CSV table of C-alpha atoms and ligand atoms in Angstrom, one decimal:
chain,number,residue,atom,x,y,z
A,1,MET,CA,-51.6,159.5,-196.4
A,2,ILE,CA,-47.6,159.2,-195.6
A,3,LEU,CA,-46.5,161.9,-192.4
A,4,VAL,CA,-43.1,162.4,-192.7
A,5,THR,CA,-41.1,163.5,-189.4
A,6,GLY,CA,-38.1,165.8,-190.3
A,7,GLY,CA,-39.1,166.5,-193.7
A,8,ALA,CA,-37.9,169.9,-193.9
A,9,GLY,CA,-34.1,168.3,-193.0
A,10,TYR,CA,-31.7,166.8,-194.9
A,11,ILE,CA,-32.3,163.3,-195.7
A,12,GLY,CA,-36.3,164.3,-195.7
A,13,SER,CA,-36.6,166.8,-198.3
A,14,HIS,CA,-34.9,164.2,-200.7
A,15,THR,CA,-37.1,162.2,-200.2
A,16,VAL,CA,-39.8,164.1,-199.7
A,17,ILE,CA,-39.5,164.8,-203.5
A,18,LEU,CA,-39.6,160.9,-204.6
A,19,LEU,CA,-42.5,160.3,-202.3
A,20,ILE,CA,-44.7,163.4,-204.1
A,21,GLU,CA,-43.1,162.3,-207.9
A,22,ALA,CA,-44.1,158.4,-207.0
A,23,GLY,CA,-47.8,159.8,-206.3
A,24,TYR,CA,-47.9,159.9,-202.5
A,25,ASP,CA,-49.8,162.1,-200.6
A,26,ILE,CA,-47.7,164.0,-197.8
A,27,VAL,CA,-47.4,165.9,-194.7
A,28,ILE,CA,-44.6,167.0,-193.6
A,29,PHE,CA,-44.0,167.3,-189.7
A,30,ASP,CA,-40.9,169.4,-188.6
A,31,ASN,CA,-40.1,172.4,-185.4
A,32,PHE,CA,-37.1,172.9,-187.8
A,33,SER,CA,-34.4,172.6,-185.1
A,34,ASN,CA,-32.1,171.9,-187.8
A,35,ALA,CA,-33.6,173.0,-191.0
A,36,SER,CA,-34.4,175.8,-193.1
A,37,LEU,CA,-37.8,177.0,-194.9
A,38,THR,CA,-35.9,177.6,-197.2
A,39,ALA,CA,-34.9,173.9,-198.3
A,40,HIS,CA,-38.9,173.3,-198.5
A,41,GLN,CA,-39.9,176.1,-200.6
A,42,ARG,CA,-37.2,174.9,-203.0
A,43,VAL,CA,-38.5,171.3,-202.5
A,44,GLU,CA,-42.0,172.8,-203.6
A,45,GLN,CA,-40.4,174.4,-206.1
A,46,ILE,CA,-38.7,171.3,-207.7
A,47,VAL,CA,-41.5,168.8,-207.4
A,48,GLY,CA,-43.8,171.9,-208.9
A,49,GLU,CA,-46.8,172.1,-206.2
A,50,THR,CA,-47.6,173.1,-202.2
A,51,ILE,CA,-46.7,170.3,-200.2
A,52,PRO,CA,-48.3,170.5,-196.4
A,53,LEU,CA,-45.9,171.8,-193.8
A,54,VAL,CA,-47.1,171.5,-189.9
A,55,LYS,CA,-44.5,173.3,-187.9
A,56,GLY,CA,-44.3,171.1,-184.4
A,57,ASP,CA,-42.3,168.7,-181.8
A,58,ILE,CA,-42.5,164.4,-182.0
A,59,ARG,CA,-42.3,165.5,-178.1
A,60,ASN,CA,-45.0,167.2,-178.0
A,61,LYS,CA,-48.3,165.4,-177.8
A,62,GLU,CA,-50.9,168.2,-178.6
A,63,ASP,CA,-49.4,169.0,-182.0
A,64,LEU,CA,-49.3,165.5,-182.5
A,65,GLU,CA,-53.0,164.5,-181.6
A,66,LYS,CA,-53.6,167.4,-183.8
A,67,LEU,CA,-51.9,166.5,-186.8
A,68,PHE,CA,-53.2,163.3,-186.5
A,69,THR,CA,-56.8,164.6,-186.5
A,70,ASP,CA,-56.6,167.0,-189.0
A,71,TYR,CA,-54.4,164.7,-191.6
A,72,ASP,CA,-56.2,160.8,-192.4
A,73,ILE,CA,-52.5,159.4,-192.1
A,74,ASN,CA,-51.7,155.8,-192.6
A,75,SER,CA,-48.1,155.2,-192.7
A,76,VAL,CA,-45.2,157.1,-191.0
A,77,ILE,CA,-41.6,158.2,-192.5
A,78,HIS,CA,-39.9,159.0,-189.3
A,79,PHE,CA,-36.3,160.6,-189.7
A,80,ALA,CA,-37.1,163.4,-187.0
A,81,GLY,CA,-33.6,163.3,-184.4
A,82,LEU,CA,-30.9,165.1,-183.7
A,83,LYS,CA,-27.5,163.3,-185.6
A,84,ALA,CA,-24.4,165.3,-183.9
A,85,VAL,CA,-22.4,162.6,-181.8
A,86,GLY,CA,-20.2,164.7,-179.9
A,87,GLU,CA,-23.1,167.0,-178.9
A,88,SER,CA,-24.7,163.8,-177.7
A,89,VAL,CA,-21.6,162.9,-175.3
A,90,GLU,CA,-21.8,166.9,-174.1
A,91,GLN,CA,-25.7,166.7,-174.0
A,92,PRO,CA,-27.4,163.1,-173.2
A,93,LEU,CA,-30.4,164.0,-172.0
A,94,LYS,CA,-30.6,166.6,-175.0
A,95,TYR,CA,-30.2,163.2,-177.4
A,96,TYR,CA,-32.8,160.9,-175.4
A,97,ASP,CA,-35.1,163.5,-174.9
A,98,ASN,CA,-35.8,164.0,-178.5
A,99,ASN,CA,-35.0,161.1,-180.0
A,100,VAL,CA,-36.2,158.5,-177.8
A,101,VAL,CA,-38.8,160.4,-176.0
A,102,GLY,CA,-39.9,161.8,-179.3
A,103,THR,CA,-40.3,158.4,-180.8
A,104,LEU,CA,-42.3,157.6,-177.9
A,105,THR,CA,-44.8,159.7,-178.0
A,106,LEU,CA,-45.0,159.9,-182.0
A,107,CYS,CA,-46.2,155.6,-181.8
A,108,GLU,CA,-48.3,156.4,-179.2
A,109,VAL,CA,-50.1,159.4,-180.8
A,110,MET,CA,-50.1,156.5,-183.7
A,111,GLN,CA,-51.4,153.7,-182.2
A,112,ALA,CA,-54.0,156.1,-180.1
A,113,HIS,CA,-54.9,156.8,-184.7
A,114,GLY,CA,-55.0,153.5,-185.4
A,115,CYS,CA,-51.8,153.8,-187.4
A,116,LYS,CA,-49.5,151.1,-187.1
A,117,SER,CA,-47.0,151.8,-190.0
A,118,ILE,CA,-43.3,153.1,-190.1
A,119,ILE,CA,-40.4,153.4,-191.5
A,120,PHE,CA,-37.7,154.6,-189.0
A,121,SER,CA,-34.4,156.1,-189.6
A,122,SER,CA,-31.5,153.7,-188.0
A,123,SER,CA,-27.6,154.1,-188.8
A,124,ALA,CA,-24.7,151.8,-189.5
A,125,THR,CA,-23.6,153.0,-185.9
A,126,VAL,CA,-25.8,150.4,-184.5
A,127,TYR,CA,-22.9,147.6,-185.5
A,128,GLY,CA,-20.2,149.4,-183.1
A,129,ASP,CA,-16.8,148.6,-184.0
A,130,PRO,CA,-17.8,145.8,-186.3
A,131,GLU,CA,-15.0,142.5,-186.5
A,132,THR,CA,-15.4,142.1,-190.0
A,133,THR,CA,-17.5,144.0,-193.3
A,134,PRO,CA,-18.7,143.8,-195.4
A,135,ILE,CA,-21.9,144.0,-192.6
A,136,THR,CA,-25.0,142.1,-192.6
A,137,GLU,CA,-27.7,142.9,-191.0
A,138,ASP,CA,-27.5,140.2,-188.6
A,139,PHE,CA,-24.2,141.4,-187.1
A,140,PRO,CA,-24.2,141.9,-183.4
A,141,LEU,CA,-25.1,145.5,-182.0
A,142,SER,CA,-24.0,147.6,-179.6
A,143,ALA,CA,-23.1,152.0,-179.2
A,144,THR,CA,-20.6,153.3,-177.9
A,145,ASN,CA,-21.8,157.2,-178.0
A,146,PRO,CA,-25.8,158.7,-176.9
A,147,TYR,CA,-26.6,159.1,-180.5
A,148,GLY,CA,-25.9,155.7,-180.8
A,149,ARG,CA,-27.4,154.3,-178.2
A,150,SER,CA,-30.7,156.6,-178.7
A,151,LYS,CA,-30.7,155.0,-182.3
A,152,LEU,CA,-30.1,150.9,-180.7
A,153,MET,CA,-32.9,152.1,-178.0
A,154,ILE,CA,-35.7,152.9,-180.7
A,155,GLU,CA,-34.4,150.3,-182.4
A,156,GLU,CA,-35.6,147.9,-179.6
A,157,ILE,CA,-38.6,150.0,-178.4
A,158,LEU,CA,-39.9,149.3,-182.1
A,159,ARG,CA,-39.4,145.4,-181.9
A,160,ASP,CA,-40.8,145.4,-178.6
A,161,LEU,CA,-44.2,147.5,-180.1
A,162,TYR,CA,-44.4,144.5,-182.6
A,163,VAL,CA,-44.2,141.6,-180.1
A,164,SER,CA,-46.7,143.5,-178.5
A,165,ASP,CA,-49.0,143.8,-181.5
A,166,PRO,CA,-48.0,142.4,-184.9
A,167,THR,CA,-50.4,144.7,-186.5
A,168,TRP,CA,-47.7,146.6,-186.5
A,169,GLN,CA,-45.8,147.3,-189.4
A,170,VAL,CA,-42.0,148.5,-189.0
A,171,ILE,CA,-39.2,148.4,-191.1
A,172,LEU,CA,-35.8,149.7,-189.2
A,173,LEU,CA,-33.1,151.0,-192.2
A,174,ARG,CA,-30.2,151.3,-191.1
A,175,TYR,CA,-28.1,154.1,-193.5
A,176,PHE,CA,-24.1,154.0,-193.9
A,177,ASN,CA,-22.5,157.2,-194.8
A,178,PRO,CA,-24.9,159.9,-196.4
A,179,VAL,CA,-23.8,162.5,-198.9
A,180,GLY,CA,-24.3,164.1,-202.2
A,181,ALA,CA,-27.2,166.1,-203.3
A,182,HIS,CA,-30.6,166.9,-205.3
A,183,ILE,CA,-28.9,167.3,-209.2
A,184,SER,CA,-30.2,170.9,-209.2
A,185,GLY,CA,-28.0,171.8,-206.9
A,186,ASP,CA,-30.9,173.3,-205.2
A,187,ILE,CA,-31.2,171.5,-201.9
A,188,GLY,CA,-28.5,169.4,-200.0
A,189,GLU,CA,-26.3,169.4,-196.6
A,190,ASP,CA,-26.5,172.5,-194.4
A,191,PRO,CA,-24.8,171.4,-191.3
A,192,SER,CA,-24.3,174.3,-189.2
A,193,GLY,CA,-21.0,175.7,-188.0
A,194,ILE,CA,-17.8,173.4,-188.6
A,195,PRO,CA,-19.0,170.2,-190.2
A,196,ASN,CA,-18.3,167.2,-188.4
A,197,ASN,CA,-18.8,165.1,-191.3
A,198,LEU,CA,-16.1,164.4,-193.7
A,199,MET,CA,-18.0,165.1,-197.4
A,200,PRO,CA,-19.3,168.5,-195.7
A,201,PHE,CA,-16.3,169.5,-194.7
A,202,ILE,CA,-14.1,168.4,-198.0
A,203,ALA,CA,-17.0,170.8,-199.6
A,204,GLN,CA,-16.8,173.8,-197.9
A,205,THR,CA,-12.6,173.5,-198.1
A,206,ALA,CA,-12.7,173.0,-201.3
A,207,VAL,CA,-15.2,176.1,-202.4
A,208,GLY,CA,-13.0,178.2,-200.1
A,209,LYS,CA,-14.5,177.9,-196.6
A,210,ARG,CA,-12.5,176.4,-194.3
A,211,GLU,CA,-8.5,176.8,-194.7
A,212,SER,CA,-7.2,172.4,-194.7
A,213,LEU,CA,-8.9,169.1,-194.0
A,214,SER,CA,-7.7,167.3,-191.2
A,215,VAL,CA,-7.6,163.5,-192.1
A,216,PHE,CA,-8.1,161.9,-188.5
A,217,GLY,CA,-5.6,159.4,-188.5
A,218,ASP,CA,-3.2,158.0,-191.5
A,219,ASP,CA,-2.1,154.2,-189.1
A,220,TYR,CA,-5.5,152.9,-189.6
A,221,ASP,CA,-5.5,149.1,-191.1
A,222,THR,CA,-7.0,150.4,-194.1
A,223,ILE,CA,-5.5,150.6,-198.0
A,224,ASP,CA,-4.1,154.1,-196.9
A,225,GLY,CA,-4.1,154.3,-193.7
A,226,THR,CA,-6.9,156.4,-193.4
A,227,GLY,CA,-10.5,155.4,-193.2
A,228,VAL,CA,-12.7,153.6,-195.2
A,229,ARG,CA,-16.8,154.2,-195.2
A,230,ASP,CA,-19.6,153.5,-196.9
A,231,TYR,CA,-20.7,156.8,-198.7
A,232,ILE,CA,-24.2,156.7,-200.3
A,233,HIS,CA,-25.8,159.3,-202.8
A,234,VAL,CA,-29.0,160.8,-200.9
A,235,MET,CA,-30.5,160.6,-203.6
A,236,ASP,CA,-30.1,156.2,-203.9
A,237,LEU,CA,-31.1,157.3,-199.9
A,238,ALA,CA,-34.3,158.3,-200.7
A,239,GLU,CA,-35.4,155.9,-203.7
A,240,GLY,CA,-34.3,153.2,-201.1
A,241,HIS,CA,-37.8,154.9,-198.8
A,242,VAL,CA,-39.7,154.9,-201.4
A,243,LYS,CA,-39.1,151.2,-202.2
A,244,ALA,CA,-39.7,150.6,-198.6
A,245,LEU,CA,-43.1,152.6,-198.6
A,246,ASN,CA,-43.7,150.1,-201.6
A,247,ILE,CA,-44.2,147.3,-199.6
A,248,LEU,CA,-44.3,148.4,-196.1
A,249,HIS,CA,-48.3,147.3,-195.8
A,250,THR,CA,-47.2,143.6,-196.7
A,251,ILE,CA,-44.8,142.6,-194.5
A,252,GLY,CA,-45.1,140.5,-191.8
A,253,LYS,CA,-42.2,140.8,-189.0
A,254,VAL,CA,-40.0,143.7,-188.6
A,255,MET,CA,-37.3,144.2,-191.3
A,256,THR,CA,-34.5,145.7,-190.6
A,257,ILE,CA,-32.2,146.3,-194.0
A,258,ASN,CA,-29.2,148.0,-194.8
A,259,LEU,CA,-29.1,150.5,-197.2
A,260,GLY,CA,-25.3,151.1,-198.6
A,261,THR,CA,-23.3,150.8,-201.3
A,262,GLY,CA,-21.6,147.7,-200.2
A,263,LYS,CA,-18.3,149.0,-201.5
A,264,GLY,CA,-15.8,151.7,-199.2
A,265,TYR,CA,-13.9,154.6,-199.7
A,266,SER,CA,-11.0,156.0,-197.8
A,267,VAL,CA,-10.8,159.5,-196.5
A,268,LEU,CA,-8.1,159.9,-199.0
A,269,GLU,CA,-9.9,158.4,-202.0
A,270,MET,CA,-12.8,161.2,-201.1
A,271,ILE,CA,-10.6,164.1,-201.4
A,272,LYS,CA,-9.0,162.5,-204.7
A,273,ALA,CA,-12.4,161.9,-206.3
A,274,PHE,CA,-14.4,165.7,-204.9
A,275,GLU,CA,-10.7,166.9,-206.5
A,276,ASP,CA,-11.3,165.3,-209.4
A,277,ALA,CA,-15.0,166.5,-209.9
A,278,SER,CA,-14.5,169.9,-208.5
A,279,GLY,CA,-11.6,171.0,-210.2
A,280,LYS,CA,-10.7,172.0,-207.1
A,281,LYS,CA,-7.6,171.6,-204.5
A,282,VAL,CA,-8.8,170.4,-201.0
A,283,PRO,CA,-6.0,171.0,-199.0
A,284,TYR,CA,-5.7,168.7,-196.5
A,285,HIS,CA,-3.0,167.7,-193.3
A,286,ILE,CA,-2.7,164.4,-191.0
A,287,ALA,CA,-4.3,164.5,-187.8
A,288,PRO,CA,-5.1,162.4,-184.8
A,289,ARG,CA,-7.3,159.9,-184.7
A,290,ARG,CA,-10.9,161.1,-183.6
A,291,ALA,CA,-12.0,159.4,-180.5
A,292,GLY,CA,-14.3,156.6,-181.2
A,293,ASP,CA,-13.4,156.0,-185.1
A,294,ILE,CA,-13.1,152.6,-186.1
A,295,ALA,CA,-11.0,151.9,-189.7
A,296,THR,CA,-13.4,150.4,-192.0
A,297,CYS,CA,-17.4,150.7,-192.2
A,298,TYR,CA,-19.5,149.1,-195.3
A,299,ALA,CA,-22.7,147.0,-196.1
A,300,ASP,CA,-23.8,144.1,-197.1
A,301,ALA,CA,-26.5,145.5,-199.4
A,302,GLN,CA,-27.8,142.4,-200.6
A,303,TYR,CA,-30.4,142.0,-198.6
A,304,ALA,CA,-32.1,145.3,-199.4
A,305,LYS,CA,-31.9,144.1,-203.0
A,306,ASN,CA,-33.7,140.7,-202.5
A,307,VAL,CA,-35.7,142.6,-200.5
A,308,LEU,CA,-36.6,145.8,-201.7
A,309,GLY,CA,-35.5,145.4,-205.2
A,310,TRP,CA,-33.5,147.9,-204.6
A,311,SER,CA,-29.4,149.1,-204.9
A,312,ALA,CA,-27.5,152.4,-204.8
A,313,THR,CA,-26.9,153.5,-208.5
A,314,ARG,CA,-24.8,156.3,-207.8
A,315,GLY,CA,-21.1,156.4,-207.5
A,316,ILE,CA,-18.7,158.2,-206.3
A,317,GLU,CA,-17.5,160.4,-208.7
A,318,VAL,CA,-21.6,161.3,-208.9
A,319,MET,CA,-21.6,161.8,-205.2
A,320,CYS,CA,-19.3,164.5,-205.3
A,321,ILE,CA,-19.9,166.3,-208.3
A,322,ASP,CA,-24.0,166.8,-207.3
A,323,THR,CA,-21.8,168.0,-203.7
A,324,TRP,CA,-20.3,170.6,-205.4
A,325,ARG,CA,-22.8,171.8,-207.4
A,326,TRP,CA,-24.9,172.2,-204.4
A,327,GLN,CA,-22.1,173.7,-202.7
A,328,SER,CA,-20.5,176.0,-205.3
A,329,GLN,CA,-24.1,177.0,-206.3
A,330,ASN,CA,-24.9,177.9,-202.3
A,331,PRO,CA,-21.8,178.4,-200.5
A,332,ASN,CA,-23.6,179.8,-197.4
A,333,GLY,CA,-25.6,176.7,-197.5
A,334,TYR,CA,-29.8,178.0,-196.9
A,335,LYS,CA,-27.9,181.4,-195.6
A,336,GLU,CA,-28.5,184.9,-197.5
A,337,ASN,CA,-25.4,185.0,-199.5
B,1,LIG,P1,-31.4,166.4,-190.1
B,1,LIG,O1,-30.5,167.3,-188.7
B,1,LIG,O2,-31.1,167.3,-192.2
B,1,LIG,O3,-32.8,166.3,-190.1
B,1,LIG,C1,-33.7,165.9,-189.3
B,1,LIG,C2,-35.0,166.3,-189.4
B,1,LIG,O4,-35.4,166.5,-187.9
B,1,LIG,C3,-34.5,168.5,-189.3
B,1,LIG,O5,-35.2,169.0,-190.1
B,1,LIG,C4,-35.1,168.8,-188.0
B,1,LIG,O6,-35.6,169.8,-187.5
B,1,LIG,C5,-36.3,167.7,-187.3
B,1,LIG,N1,-36.2,167.5,-185.8
B,1,LIG,C6,-35.5,167.0,-184.9
B,1,LIG,N2,-35.8,166.9,-183.7
B,1,LIG,C7,-37.1,166.7,-184.1
B,1,LIG,C8,-38.5,166.9,-183.0
B,1,LIG,N3,-38.2,166.7,-182.1
B,1,LIG,N4,-39.2,167.6,-183.7
B,1,LIG,C9,-39.7,167.3,-184.7
B,1,LIG,N5,-39.0,167.7,-185.9
B,1,LIG,C10,-37.7,167.2,-185.4
B,1,LIG,O7,-31.0,164.8,-190.4
B,1,LIG,P2,-30.2,163.9,-191.5
B,1,LIG,O8,-29.5,163.6,-191.9
B,1,LIG,O9,-32.2,164.5,-192.6
B,1,LIG,O10,-31.2,162.6,-190.7
B,1,LIG,C11,-32.4,162.2,-190.8
B,1,LIG,C12,-32.6,161.1,-189.8
B,1,LIG,O11,-31.7,160.2,-189.9
B,1,LIG,C13,-32.0,161.5,-188.2
B,1,LIG,O12,-32.7,160.7,-187.5
B,1,LIG,C14,-30.6,161.0,-188.3
B,1,LIG,O13,-30.2,160.2,-187.2
B,1,LIG,C15,-30.9,159.8,-188.8
B,1,LIG,N6,-29.3,159.3,-189.9
B,1,LIG,C16,-28.7,160.6,-190.4
B,1,LIG,C17,-27.9,159.9,-191.4
B,1,LIG,C18,-26.4,161.2,-191.8
B,1,LIG,O14,-25.6,160.8,-192.0
B,1,LIG,N7,-27.0,161.9,-192.0
B,1,LIG,C19,-27.3,158.8,-191.0
B,1,LIG,C20,-27.8,158.0,-190.1
B,1,LIG,C21,-28.7,157.9,-189.9
B,2,LIG,C1,-20.3,159.6,-188.1
B,2,LIG,C2,-20.9,159.7,-187.0
B,2,LIG,C3,-21.7,158.1,-187.4
B,2,LIG,C4,-22.8,158.6,-187.9
B,2,LIG,C5,-22.1,158.5,-189.9
B,2,LIG,C6,-22.9,158.9,-190.5
B,2,LIG,C7,-19.3,160.4,-185.3
B,2,LIG,C8,-17.8,159.5,-184.5
B,2,LIG,N1,-19.8,159.0,-186.0
B,2,LIG,O1,-19.6,158.6,-188.7
B,2,LIG,O2,-22.7,157.9,-186.0
B,2,LIG,O3,-23.7,157.2,-188.6
B,2,LIG,O4,-21.4,159.5,-188.8
B,2,LIG,O5,-23.6,160.5,-190.6
B,2,LIG,O6,-19.2,161.2,-185.9
B,2,LIG,N2,-13.0,162.4,-191.4
B,2,LIG,C9,-11.6,162.9,-191.4
B,2,LIG,N3,-11.5,164.8,-191.1
B,2,LIG,C10,-13.1,165.0,-190.9
B,2,LIG,C11,-14.1,164.3,-190.7
B,2,LIG,C12,-14.2,162.7,-191.0
B,2,LIG,O7,-10.7,162.4,-191.8
B,2,LIG,O8,-13.2,166.0,-190.8
B,2,LIG,C13,-12.3,160.6,-191.3
B,2,LIG,C14,-13.2,160.3,-190.1
B,2,LIG,O9,-11.9,160.1,-189.1
B,2,LIG,C15,-13.8,158.8,-190.9
B,2,LIG,C16,-14.5,159.3,-192.3
B,2,LIG,O10,-14.0,160.5,-192.3
B,2,LIG,O11,-12.8,157.8,-191.5
B,2,LIG,C17,-15.6,159.8,-192.4
B,2,LIG,O12,-16.3,160.7,-191.6
B,2,LIG,P1,-17.8,160.9,-190.8
B,2,LIG,O13,-18.4,161.6,-192.3
B,2,LIG,O14,-17.9,161.8,-189.7
B,2,LIG,O15,-18.8,160.0,-190.7
B,2,LIG,P2,-18.3,158.3,-189.9
B,2,LIG,O16,-17.8,158.7,-189.1
B,2,LIG,O17,-18.3,157.0,-190.3
């Protein structure tokens, strides 16, 4: 059985659908600090079956002990974590506790129960401000905020664990910028409060919830001066996890894999693509650069293709169409309309 920590969240809920469709037996473990039970219920509707769900915290050893005793878990996909960069700067201890201590506790309990196979949600943020693009997995690593540092620390911890005991099987997946939603429009990204990330902010502006999008800087050294990122459809990302799980028990080293499309789009290109997909205007204004932002970030996606036989198939149009379907059908996310 596969344990999916954080399986009620944005990427987790989409991945759960594909895991069930691929025939995996799973159990979700989530403390609902950033998730809604409605999302889980909709996933169950989509797959047409009940999915075991345990409410608990990865920092709580007793919760985990009970989980590993009640379920016969042989692999873990570990999504659970906090992810807001700004909040991590204001509350670093909360991030180190939740992300780092949580992962340590999880690994301790895994080890005690003889479960040593884990796929971890890392991030392109571990590349810091890369000197060139596209970014390959062997680029130097750095972090500029506690969120990014928590990801780097967890990567190091998992590498050390493997060195100490090579029967561990570890895949570190470095996501670029996940966007989009399931094709049904029933589940998607539902940020609490004002979105920090571009795509949800564009979508909320198009649906009329926000007046105008601030474009953070138009003087970067990019095609139109605005920041360039590698946006990847969440269902492509989910497929990458299923492919990683398929090889997890055969690998003889810690594998580190970029999950991106290999293409970058600017903020202005994203606005235009969203307007085309939605038929709505996205009012915007140019604002100062956001502290900590970099000009350009996109993946070299070749290694994922080589080792997983995976590459992203959904382009920017599908990313925008699917985001719009979710946003227009659920203007208030999972909250009651
Ligand atoms: P999310 O917040 O939607 O999902 C995370 C889930 O983990 C939530 O359901 C939350 O309730 C749960 N959780 C958090 N702390 C927990 C704890 N202590 N115990 C149990 N459950 C806990 O985020 P997401 O976008 O789905 O991201 C999933 C993972 O991918 C995270 O680790 C995130 O850092 C990483 N990641 C996300 C992005 C992105 O842009 N979304 C990019 C790179 C990496
Ligand atoms: C952010 C996180 C990063 C994380 C990544 C994926 C920050 C500083 N970094 O990166 O750690 O790994 O998400 O989740 O938060 N933009 C605007 N207006 C907005 C929002 C964004 O112009 O209202 C621009 C940004 O300047 C950037 C691009 O849009 O050029 C993408 O921004 P965002 O979606 O926040 O992702 P990242 O900055 O790549």
